[in-house]
Every structure is written in C-alpha cells, then in structure tokens.
Amino acid sequence: MKIIIFAAVMKYIIRAIKYYLYMVILVTIMLAALSFMHVTEWNASTMFRNGYDSIWQLALAFLAIALLYPKFGFNSRGVIIPGEYGEIRNGILSYMEEHGYALESEEGENLTFRAKSPIRRLTRFFEDRVTMTRDFGGFRAEGLTKDIVRIVNGLEYRFRNPQV
C-alpha cells in the first residue's frame, strides 16, 4: 500500500515539475520574441514594472500553478459501454485509432493508449497516456482531463449509436 501511495505522489511531483518547466520555457520564449522584435529590451529592470523582483515573483506564481495543475489537469471518469469485452474491444480500438491514439499495452481487459503524433506528445510533455481499466459498467478512463472528456463522450456516443 505504501508503494502505491509513494508512486502516486512521485507521479504528481514529476507532473508538477514538468509543467513548471513548461511555463518557464514558454514565457522565456515569448519574452525573447518580444525582445527580438524590439518591443522591449532584454533587461529585467526595463522589461518588468518591479524590475528584477518580478523574476522571483513570476517564478513563485508559476510554482503555485504547477503544483495545482496536476490535481485539476488529470482526471478519471467512467465510460459506460455495455457488453462483453470481446464484443466491444475492436470498437474501442478503432475509435482510439481514429482519434490519434495507438494501443500501447493490453493486460487482460485493461487497455493503455499513447498519442501517435510526436508533436502532440511533445506539447503535453509526454503525459499523453490514456488508461482504460475494466469495471462493472464498462471502463474507467484516466488521463488528461481535456482528453478524457472528449474520449468518454465519443465512446459512449459511438456505442449508443452503432450506425455512426
């Protein structure tokens, strides 16, 4: 039990670090572009209202956002898909394939998918995994919240309307 909790905490911390670095890199690129276009000078004292104090203030703000993001950015939702696994497996695989995911692993009735596009994987800092764990009503999907909402709704619609 302690190992599972430790693994979950480490996954959370790694995600927070990744998003912190992502925000720092993104803002640095934007500021460099502004400086390159001569909108501002590449000097913190002229670029920011509070000068060099703004750098650590921005760093703390990014840290706070990065620490909260994994809590809200990743989610787990139930997917209601009635039927035996053998009957619905191919429908799930084709849906995920059509929406840019490739099957990474299949353990029993549990499926793990990764994004096929390297650009999509890079922009999500390789946090593109969607895990579908079998439960009583169908599956439990886990991954990025924006992806999970789209996937869950799409799968439920497809299996309610087989003619689509």
Coordinates of N, CA, C and O in Angstrom, one line a residue:
M1 N 0.8 -1.2 0.0 CA 0.0 0.0 0.0 C 0.9 1.3 0.0 O 0.6 2.2 -0.7
K2 N 1.9 1.2 0.8 CA 2.8 2.4 0.9 C 3.5 2.6 -0.5 O 3.7 3.8 -0.9
I3 N 3.8 1.6 -1.2 CA 4.5 1.7 -2.5 C 3.5 2.4 -3.5 O 3.9 3.2 -4.3
I4 N 2.2 2.0 -3.5 CA 1.3 2.7 -4.3 C 1.1 4.1 -4.1 O 1.1 5.0 -5.0
I5 N 1.0 4.5 -2.8 CA 0.9 5.9 -2.4 C 2.2 6.7 -2.8 O 2.1 7.8 -3.4
F6 N 3.4 6.1 -2.6 CA 4.6 6.7 -3.0 C 4.7 6.9 -4.5 O 5.1 8.0 -4.9
A7 N 4.2 5.9 -5.3 CA 4.2 6.0 -6.7 C 3.3 7.2 -7.2 O 3.6 7.9 -8.1
A8 N 2.1 7.3 -6.6 CA 1.2 8.3 -6.9 C 1.7 9.7 -6.6 O 1.6 10.6 -7.4
V9 N 2.4 9.8 -5.4 CA 3.0 11.1 -5.0 C 4.1 11.5 -6.0 O 4.2 12.6 -6.4
M10 N 4.9 10.5 -6.3 CA 6.0 10.8 -7.2 C 5.5 11.2 -8.6 O 6.1 12.1 -9.2
K11 N 4.5 10.5 -9.1 CA 3.9 10.9 -10.4 C 3.4 12.3 -10.4 O 3.6 13.1 -11.3
Y12 N 2.7 12.7 -9.2 CA 2.2 14.1 -9.1 C 3.4 15.1 -9.1 O 3.3 16.1 -9.8
I13 N 4.4 14.8 -8.4 CA 5.6 15.7 -8.3 C 6.2 15.8 -9.6 O 6.6 17.0 -10.1
I14 N 6.4 14.7 -10.4 CA 7.0 14.8 -11.7 C 6.2 15.6 -12.6 O 6.7 16.4 -13.4
R15 N 4.8 15.5 -12.6 CA 4.0 16.3 -13.4 C 4.1 17.7 -13.1 O 4.1 18.6 -14.0
A16 N 4.1 18.1 -11.8 CA 4.2 19.4 -11.4 C 5.6 20.1 -11.9 O 5.6 21.2 -12.4
I17 N 6.6 19.3 -11.8 CA 7.9 19.8 -12.3 C 7.9 20.0 -13.8 O 8.4 21.0 -14.3
K18 N 7.3 19.1 -14.5 CA 7.2 19.2 -16.0 C 6.4 20.5 -16.3 O 6.8 21.2 -17.2
Y19 N 5.3 20.7 -15.7 CA 4.5 21.9 -16.0 C 5.2 23.2 -15.6 O 5.0 24.2 -16.2
Y20 N 5.9 23.2 -14.5 CA 6.7 24.3 -14.1 C 7.7 24.7 -15.2 O 7.8 25.8 -15.6
L21 N 8.5 23.7 -15.6 CA 9.5 23.9 -16.7 C 8.8 24.4 -18.0 O 9.3 25.2 -18.7
Y22 N 7.7 23.8 -18.3 CA 6.9 24.2 -19.5 C 6.6 25.6 -19.5 O 6.8 26.4 -20.4
M23 N 6.0 26.1 -18.3 CA 5.6 27.5 -18.2 C 6.8 28.4 -18.3 O 6.8 29.5 -18.9
V24 N 7.9 28.1 -17.6 CA 9.1 28.9 -17.6 C 9.7 29.0 -19.0 O 10.0 30.1 -19.5
I25 N 9.8 27.9 -19.7 CA 10.3 27.9 -21.1 C 9.4 28.7 -22.0 O 9.9 29.5 -22.8
L26 N 8.1 28.5 -21.9 CA 7.1 29.2 -22.8 C 7.2 30.7 -22.5 O 7.3 31.5 -23.5
V27 N 7.3 31.2 -21.3 CA 7.4 32.6 -21.0 C 8.7 33.2 -21.5 O 8.8 34.3 -22.0
T28 N 9.8 32.4 -21.3 CA 11.1 32.8 -21.8 C 11.1 33.0 -23.3 O 11.7 34.0 -23.8
I29 N 10.5 32.1 -24.0 CA 10.4 32.2 -25.5 C 9.6 33.4 -25.9 O 10.0 34.2 -26.8
M30 N 8.5 33.7 -25.2 CA 7.7 34.8 -25.5 C 8.4 36.1 -25.2 O 8.4 37.1 -26.0
L31 N 9.1 36.2 -24.1 CA 9.9 37.4 -23.8 C 11.1 37.6 -24.8 O 11.4 38.7 -25.2
A32 N 11.7 36.5 -25.2 CA 12.8 36.6 -26.2 C 12.2 37.1 -27.5 O 12.9 37.9 -28.2
A33 N 11.1 36.6 -27.9 CA 10.5 37.1 -29.1 C 10.1 38.6 -29.0 O 10.4 39.3 -30.0
L34 N 9.6 39.0 -27.9 CA 9.3 40.5 -27.8 C 10.6 41.3 -27.8 O 10.6 42.4 -28.4
S35 N 11.7 40.8 -27.3 CA 13.0 41.5 -27.3 C 13.5 41.5 -28.7 O 14.0 42.5 -29.2
F36 N 13.4 40.3 -29.4 CA 13.9 40.2 -30.8 C 13.1 41.2 -31.7 O 13.7 41.7 -32.6
M37 N 11.8 41.4 -31.5 CA 11.1 42.3 -32.3 C 11.2 43.8 -31.8 O 10.5 44.6 -32.3
H38 N 12.1 44.0 -30.9 CA 12.3 45.3 -30.4 C 11.1 46.0 -29.7 O 11.0 47.2 -29.7
V39 N 10.2 45.2 -29.1 CA 9.1 45.7 -28.4 C 9.6 46.1 -27.0 O 9.1 47.1 -26.4
T40 N 10.6 45.4 -26.5 CA 11.2 45.7 -25.2 C 12.6 45.3 -25.2 O 13.1 44.6 -26.1
E41 N 13.4 45.8 -24.2 CA 14.8 45.4 -24.1 C 14.9 44.1 -23.4 O 14.0 43.7 -22.6
W42 N 16.0 43.3 -23.6 CA 16.2 42.1 -22.9 C 16.9 42.4 -21.5 O 18.1 42.1 -21.3
N43 N 16.2 43.1 -20.7 CA 16.7 43.6 -19.4 C 15.5 43.6 -18.4 O 14.5 44.3 -18.7
A44 N 15.6 42.8 -17.3 CA 14.5 42.7 -16.4 C 14.1 44.1 -15.8 O 12.9 44.3 -15.5
S45 N 15.1 45.0 -15.6 CA 14.7 46.2 -15.0 C 13.8 47.1 -15.9 O 13.1 47.9 -15.4
T46 N 14.0 46.9 -17.2 CA 13.1 47.7 -18.1 C 11.9 46.9 -18.6 O 10.9 47.4 -19.0
M47 N 12.0 45.6 -18.6 CA 11.0 44.7 -19.1 C 9.8 44.6 -18.1 O 8.7 44.5 -18.6
F48 N 10.1 44.6 -16.8 CA 9.0 44.4 -15.8 C 8.9 45.7 -15.0 O 9.9 46.4 -14.7
R49 N 7.7 45.9 -14.5 CA 7.4 47.0 -13.6 C 8.3 47.0 -12.3 O 8.8 48.0 -11.9
N50 N 8.4 45.8 -11.7 CA 9.2 45.7 -10.5 C 10.6 45.3 -10.7 O 11.3 44.9 -9.8
G51 N 11.1 45.3 -11.9 CA 12.5 45.0 -12.3 C 12.8 43.6 -11.9 O 12.0 42.6 -12.2
Y52 N 14.0 43.4 -11.3 CA 14.4 42.0 -11.0 C 13.6 41.3 -10.0 O 13.6 40.1 -9.9
D53 N 12.9 42.0 -9.1 CA 12.0 41.4 -8.2 C 10.9 40.6 -8.9 O 10.3 39.7 -8.3
S54 N 10.5 41.1 -10.1 CA 9.4 40.4 -10.8 C 9.8 39.0 -11.2 O 9.0 38.1 -11.4
I55 N 11.1 38.7 -11.4 CA 11.5 37.4 -11.8 C 11.2 36.3 -10.7 O 10.6 35.3 -11.0
W56 N 11.5 36.6 -9.4 CA 11.2 35.6 -8.4 C 9.7 35.6 -8.1 O 9.1 34.6 -7.8
Q57 N 9.0 36.7 -8.3 CA 7.5 36.7 -8.2 C 6.9 35.9 -9.3 O 5.9 35.1 -9.0
L58 N 7.3 36.0 -10.5 CA 6.8 35.1 -11.6 C 7.1 33.7 -11.3 O 6.3 32.8 -11.5
A59 N 8.4 33.4 -10.8 CA 8.7 32.0 -10.5 C 7.8 31.4 -9.4 O 7.4 30.3 -9.5
L60 N 7.5 32.2 -8.4 CA 6.6 31.7 -7.4 C 5.2 31.5 -7.9 O 4.5 30.5 -7.5
A61 N 4.7 32.4 -8.7 CA 3.4 32.2 -9.3 C 3.3 31.0 -10.2 O 2.4 30.2 -10.1
F62 N 4.4 30.8 -11.0 CA 4.4 29.6 -11.8 C 4.5 28.3 -11.0 O 3.8 27.3 -11.3
L63 N 5.2 28.4 -9.9 CA 5.3 27.2 -9.0 C 3.9 26.9 -8.4 O 3.5 25.7 -8.3
A64 N 3.2 27.9 -8.0 CA 1.9 27.7 -7.4 C 0.9 27.0 -8.4 O 0.2 26.1 -8.1
I65 N 1.0 27.5 -9.6 CA 0.1 27.0 -10.7 C 0.5 25.6 -11.0 O -0.3 24.7 -11.2
A66 N 1.8 25.3 -11.1 CA 2.3 24.0 -11.5 C 2.0 23.0 -10.4 O 1.7 21.8 -10.7
L67 N 2.0 23.4 -9.1 CA 1.6 22.5 -8.0 C 0.1 22.1 -8.0 O -0.3 21.1 -7.6
L68 N -0.7 23.0 -8.5 CA -2.1 22.8 -8.6 C -2.6 22.1 -9.8 O -3.6 21.4 -9.8
Y69 N -1.9 22.3 -10.9 CA -2.3 21.8 -12.2 C -2.5 20.3 -12.3 O -3.6 19.8 -12.8
P70 N -1.6 19.4 -11.7 CA -1.9 18.0 -11.8 C -3.2 17.6 -11.1 O -3.8 16.6 -11.5
K71 N -3.6 18.3 -10.1 CA -4.9 18.0 -9.4 C -6.1 18.1 -10.3 O -7.0 17.4 -10.3
F72 N -6.1 19.2 -11.1 CA -7.2 19.5 -12.0 C -7.0 19.1 -13.4 O -7.9 18.9 -14.2
G73 N -5.8 19.0 -13.9 CA -5.4 18.7 -15.3 C -5.5 17.2 -15.6 O -5.6 16.9 -16.8
F74 N -5.6 16.3 -14.6 CA -5.7 14.9 -14.8 C -6.9 14.4 -14.1 O -7.2 14.8 -13.0
N75 N -7.6 13.4 -14.7 CA -8.9 13.0 -14.2 C -9.1 11.6 -14.5 O -8.4 11.0 -15.4
S76 N -10.1 11.0 -13.9 CA -10.5 9.7 -14.1 C -12.1 9.7 -14.2 O -12.7 10.3 -13.3
R77 N -12.6 9.1 -15.3 CA -14.1 9.1 -15.5 C -14.5 7.7 -15.9 O -13.8 7.0 -16.6
G78 N -15.7 7.4 -15.6 CA -16.3 6.1 -16.0 C -16.8 6.2 -17.5 O -17.4 7.3 -17.8
V79 N -16.6 5.2 -18.2 CA -17.2 5.1 -19.6 C -18.2 4.0 -19.6 O -17.8 2.8 -19.4
I80 N -19.4 4.3 -19.8 CA -20.5 3.3 -19.8 C -20.6 2.7 -21.2 O -21.1 3.3 -22.2
I81 N -20.1 1.4 -21.3 CA -20.1 0.7 -22.5 C -20.6 -0.7 -22.2 O -19.8 -1.5 -21.6
P82 N -21.8 -1.0 -22.4 CA -22.3 -2.4 -22.1 C -21.8 -3.4 -23.1 O -21.6 -3.1 -24.2
G83 N -21.7 -4.6 -22.6 CA -21.3 -5.7 -23.5 C -20.1 -6.5 -23.0 O -19.3 -6.0 -22.1
E84 N -19.8 -7.6 -23.6 CA -18.6 -8.4 -23.2 C -17.4 -7.7 -23.9 O -17.5 -7.1 -24.9
Y85 N -16.3 -7.9 -23.2 CA -15.0 -7.3 -23.7 C -14.7 -7.7 -25.1 O -14.3 -6.9 -25.9
G86 N -14.9 -9.0 -25.5 CA -14.6 -9.4 -26.9 C -15.5 -8.7 -27.9 O -15.1 -8.5 -29.0
E87 N -16.7 -8.3 -27.5 CA -17.6 -7.7 -28.4 C -17.3 -6.2 -28.6 O -17.5 -5.6 -29.7
I88 N -16.8 -5.5 -27.6 CA -16.5 -4.1 -27.7 C -15.1 -3.7 -27.9 O -14.8 -2.5 -28.2
R89 N -14.2 -4.6 -27.8 CA -12.7 -4.3 -27.9 C -12.4 -3.7 -29.2 O -11.8 -2.6 -29.3
N90 N -12.8 -4.2 -30.3 CA -12.5 -3.7 -31.7 C -13.1 -2.3 -31.9 O -12.5 -1.4 -32.5
G91 N -14.3 -2.0 -31.3 CA -14.9 -0.7 -31.4 C -14.1 0.3 -30.7 O -13.9 1.5 -31.2
I92 N -13.6 0.0 -29.5 CA -12.7 0.9 -28.7 C -11.4 1.2 -29.5 O -11.0 2.3 -29.6
L93 N -10.8 0.1 -29.9 CA -9.5 0.3 -30.6 C -9.7 1.1 -31.9 O -8.8 2.0 -32.2
S94 N -10.8 0.9 -32.7 CA -10.9 1.7 -33.9 C -11.2 3.2 -33.5 O -10.7 4.1 -34.2
Y95 N -12.0 3.4 -32.5 CA -12.3 4.8 -32.1 C -11.0 5.5 -31.7 O -10.7 6.6 -32.1
M96 N -10.2 4.9 -30.8 CA -9.0 5.5 -30.4 C -8.0 5.7 -31.5 O -7.3 6.7 -31.6
E97 N -7.9 4.8 -32.5 CA -7.1 4.9 -33.6 C -7.5 6.1 -34.5 O -6.7 6.9 -34.9
E98 N -8.8 6.3 -34.7 CA -9.3 7.4 -35.5 C -9.1 8.7 -34.8 O -9.0 9.7 -35.5
H99 N -8.9 8.7 -33.5 CA -8.7 10.0 -32.8 C -7.2 10.2 -32.3 O -6.9 10.9 -31.4
G100 N -6.3 9.5 -33.0 CA -4.9 9.8 -32.9 C -4.2 9.0 -31.8 O -3.1 9.5 -31.3
Y101 N -4.7 7.9 -31.3 CA -4.1 7.1 -30.3 C -3.7 5.7 -30.8 O -4.5 5.2 -31.5
A102 N -2.6 5.2 -30.3 CA -2.2 3.9 -30.6 C -2.2 3.0 -29.4 O -1.9 3.5 -28.3
L103 N -2.5 1.8 -29.5 CA -2.5 0.9 -28.4 C -1.1 0.6 -27.9 O -0.2 0.2 -28.7
E104 N -0.8 0.9 -26.6 CA 0.5 0.8 -26.1 C 0.6 -0.6 -25.4 O 1.6 -1.3 -25.6
S105 N -0.4 -1.0 -24.6 CA -0.4 -2.3 -23.9 C -1.8 -2.7 -23.7 O -2.8 -1.9 -23.6
E106 N -2.0 -4.0 -23.5 CA -3.2 -4.6 -23.2 C -3.0 -5.8 -22.2 O -2.3 -6.7 -22.5
E107 N -3.5 -5.5 -21.0 CA -3.3 -6.5 -19.9 C -4.6 -7.0 -19.5 O -5.4 -6.3 -18.8
G108 N -5.0 -8.2 -20.0 CA -6.3 -8.7 -19.7 C -7.3 -7.9 -20.4 O -7.3 -7.8 -21.7
E109 N -8.2 -7.2 -19.7 CA -9.2 -6.3 -20.3 C -8.9 -4.9 -20.0 O -9.8 -4.0 -20.2
N110 N -7.7 -4.6 -19.6 CA -7.3 -3.2 -19.4 C -6.4 -2.7 -20.6 O -5.5 -3.4 -21.0
L111 N -6.7 -1.5 -21.1 CA -6.0 -1.0 -22.3 C -5.3 0.3 -21.9 O -5.8 1.1 -21.1
T112 N -4.1 0.5 -22.5 CA -3.4 1.7 -22.4 C -3.0 2.2 -23.8 O -2.5 1.5 -24.6
F113 N -3.3 3.5 -24.0 CA -3.1 4.1 -25.3 C -2.1 5.3 -25.1 O -2.0 5.9 -24.1
R114 N -1.3 5.6 -26.2 CA -0.5 6.8 -26.3 C -0.8 7.5 -27.6 O -1.2 6.9 -28.6
A115 N -0.6 8.8 -27.6 CA -0.8 9.6 -28.8 C 0.2 9.2 -29.8 O 1.4 8.9 -29.5
K116 N -0.2 9.1 -31.1 CA 0.6 8.7 -32.2 C 1.5 9.8 -32.7 O 2.7 9.6 -33.0
S117 N 1.0 11.1 -32.6 CA 1.8 12.2 -33.1 C 2.9 12.6 -32.1 O 2.6 12.9 -31.0
P118 N 4.1 12.7 -32.6 CA 5.2 13.2 -31.8 C 5.0 14.6 -31.3 O 5.4 15.0 -30.2
I119 N 4.4 15.4 -32.1 CA 4.2 16.8 -31.8 C 3.2 16.9 -30.6 O 3.4 17.6 -29.7
R120 N 2.1 16.1 -30.7 CA 1.1 16.1 -29.6 C 1.8 15.6 -28.3 O 1.5 16.1 -27.3
R121 N 2.6 14.6 -28.4 CA 3.3 14.0 -27.3 C 4.2 15.1 -26.6 O 4.3 15.3 -25.4
L122 N 4.9 15.8 -27.5 CA 5.9 16.8 -27.0 C 5.2 18.0 -26.3 O 5.6 18.4 -25.3
T123 N 4.1 18.5 -26.9 CA 3.3 19.6 -26.4 C 2.7 19.2 -25.0 O 2.3 20.1 -24.3
R124 N 2.5 18.0 -24.8 CA 1.9 17.5 -23.5 C 3.0 17.0 -22.6 O 2.7 16.3 -21.6
F125 N 4.3 17.2 -22.9 CA 5.4 16.7 -22.1 C 5.3 15.2 -21.8 O 5.6 14.8 -20.7
F126 N 4.9 14.5 -22.8 CA 4.8 13.1 -22.8 C 3.9 12.5 -21.7 O 4.0 11.4 -21.3
E127 N 2.9 13.4 -21.3 CA 1.8 13.0 -20.4 C 0.6 12.8 -21.2 O -0.5 13.3 -21.0
D128 N 0.7 11.9 -22.3 CA -0.4 11.7 -23.2 C -1.0 10.4 -23.0 O -1.9 10.0 -23.8
R129 N -0.7 9.6 -22.0 CA -1.2 8.3 -21.8 C -2.7 8.3 -21.4 O -3.0 9.0 -20.5
V130 N -3.5 7.4 -22.0 CA -4.9 7.2 -21.6 C -5.0 5.8 -21.2 O -4.7 4.9 -22.0
T131 N -5.4 5.5 -20.0 CA -5.5 4.2 -19.4 C -7.0 3.9 -19.3 O -7.7 4.7 -18.6
M132 N -7.4 2.7 -19.8 CA -8.8 2.3 -19.7 C -8.8 1.0 -18.9 O -8.3 0.0 -19.4
T133 N -9.3 1.1 -17.6 CA -9.4 -0.1 -16.8 C -10.8 -0.6 -16.7 O -11.8 0.2 -16.5
R134 N -11.0 -1.9 -16.9 CA -12.3 -2.5 -16.9 C -13.0 -2.4 -15.6 O -12.3 -2.7 -14.5
D135 N -14.3 -2.0 -15.5 CA -15.0 -2.1 -14.3 C -16.5 -2.5 -14.7 O -16.7 -3.0 -15.8
F136 N -17.4 -2.5 -13.7 CA -18.7 -3.1 -13.9 C -19.5 -2.5 -15.0 O -20.1 -3.2 -15.8
G137 N -19.5 -1.2 -15.2 CA -20.3 -0.5 -16.2 C -19.6 -0.4 -17.6 O -20.2 0.1 -18.5
G138 N -18.4 -0.8 -17.7 CA -17.7 -0.6 -18.9 C -16.2 -0.4 -18.6 O -15.5 -1.4 -18.3
F139 N -15.7 0.8 -18.5 CA -14.3 1.1 -18.3 C -14.2 2.3 -17.4 O -15.1 3.1 -17.3
R140 N -13.0 2.5 -16.8 CA -12.6 3.7 -16.1 C -11.5 4.3 -16.9 O -10.4 3.7 -17.0
A141 N -11.6 5.5 -17.5 CA -10.6 6.1 -18.3 C -9.9 7.1 -17.5 O -10.5 7.9 -16.7
E142 N -8.5 7.1 -17.6 CA -7.7 8.0 -16.8 C -6.7 8.7 -17.7 O -6.1 8.0 -18.6
G143 N -6.5 10.0 -17.5 CA -5.5 10.7 -18.3 C -5.8 12.2 -18.2 O -6.4 12.7 -17.2
L144 N -5.3 13.0 -19.2 CA -5.5 14.5 -19.2 C -7.0 14.7 -19.2 O -7.7 14.1 -20.0
T145 N -7.5 15.6 -18.4 CA -8.9 15.9 -18.3 C -9.5 16.3 -19.7 O -10.6 15.7 -20.0
K146 N -8.9 17.1 -20.4 CA -9.5 17.5 -21.7 C -9.6 16.4 -22.7 O -10.5 16.3 -23.5
D147 N -8.6 15.4 -22.6 CA -8.7 14.3 -23.5 C -9.7 13.3 -23.0 O -10.5 12.7 -23.8
I148 N -9.8 13.1 -21.7 CA -10.7 12.1 -21.1 C -12.2 12.5 -21.4 O -13.0 11.7 -21.7
V149 N -12.5 13.8 -21.2 CA -13.8 14.2 -21.5 C -14.2 13.9 -22.9 O -15.3 13.4 -23.2
R150 N -13.4 14.3 -23.9 CA -13.6 14.0 -25.3 C -13.7 12.5 -25.6 O -14.7 12.1 -26.3
I151 N -12.8 11.7 -25.1 CA -12.8 10.3 -25.3 C -14.1 9.6 -24.7 O -14.7 8.8 -25.4
V152 N -14.4 9.9 -23.5 CA -15.5 9.3 -22.8 C -16.8 9.6 -23.6 O -17.6 8.7 -23.9
N153 N -17.0 10.9 -23.9 CA -18.2 11.3 -24.6 C -18.3 10.6 -26.0 O -19.4 10.1 -26.4
G154 N -17.2 10.6 -26.7 CA -17.1 10.0 -28.0 C -17.4 8.5 -28.0 O -18.2 7.9 -28.8
L155 N -16.8 7.8 -27.0 CA -17.0 6.3 -26.9 C -18.5 6.0 -26.6 O -19.1 5.1 -27.1
E156 N -19.0 6.7 -25.6 CA -20.4 6.5 -25.2 C -21.3 6.8 -26.4 O -22.3 6.0 -26.6
Y157 N -21.1 7.8 -27.1 CA -21.9 8.1 -28.3 C -21.8 7.0 -29.3 O -22.8 6.6 -29.9
R158 N -20.6 6.6 -29.6 CA -20.4 5.5 -30.6 C -21.1 4.2 -30.2 O -21.7 3.6 -31.1
F159 N -21.0 3.8 -29.0 CA -21.7 2.6 -28.6 C -23.2 2.7 -28.4 O -23.9 1.7 -28.4
R160 N -23.7 3.9 -28.2 CA -25.1 4.1 -28.1 C -25.7 4.1 -29.6 O -26.9 3.8 -29.7
N161 N -24.9 4.6 -30.5 CA -25.4 4.8 -31.9 C -24.5 4.0 -32.8 O -23.6 4.5 -33.4
P162 N -24.6 2.6 -32.9 CA -23.7 1.8 -33.7 C -23.7 2.1 -35.2 O -22.7 1.8 -35.8
Q163 N -24.7 2.8 -35.7 CA -24.7 3.1 -37.1 C -23.7 4.2 -37.4 O -23.4 4.5 -38.6
V164 N -23.1 4.9 -36.5 CA -22.2 6.1 -36.7 C -20.8 5.5 -37.0 O -20.3 4.6 -36.5

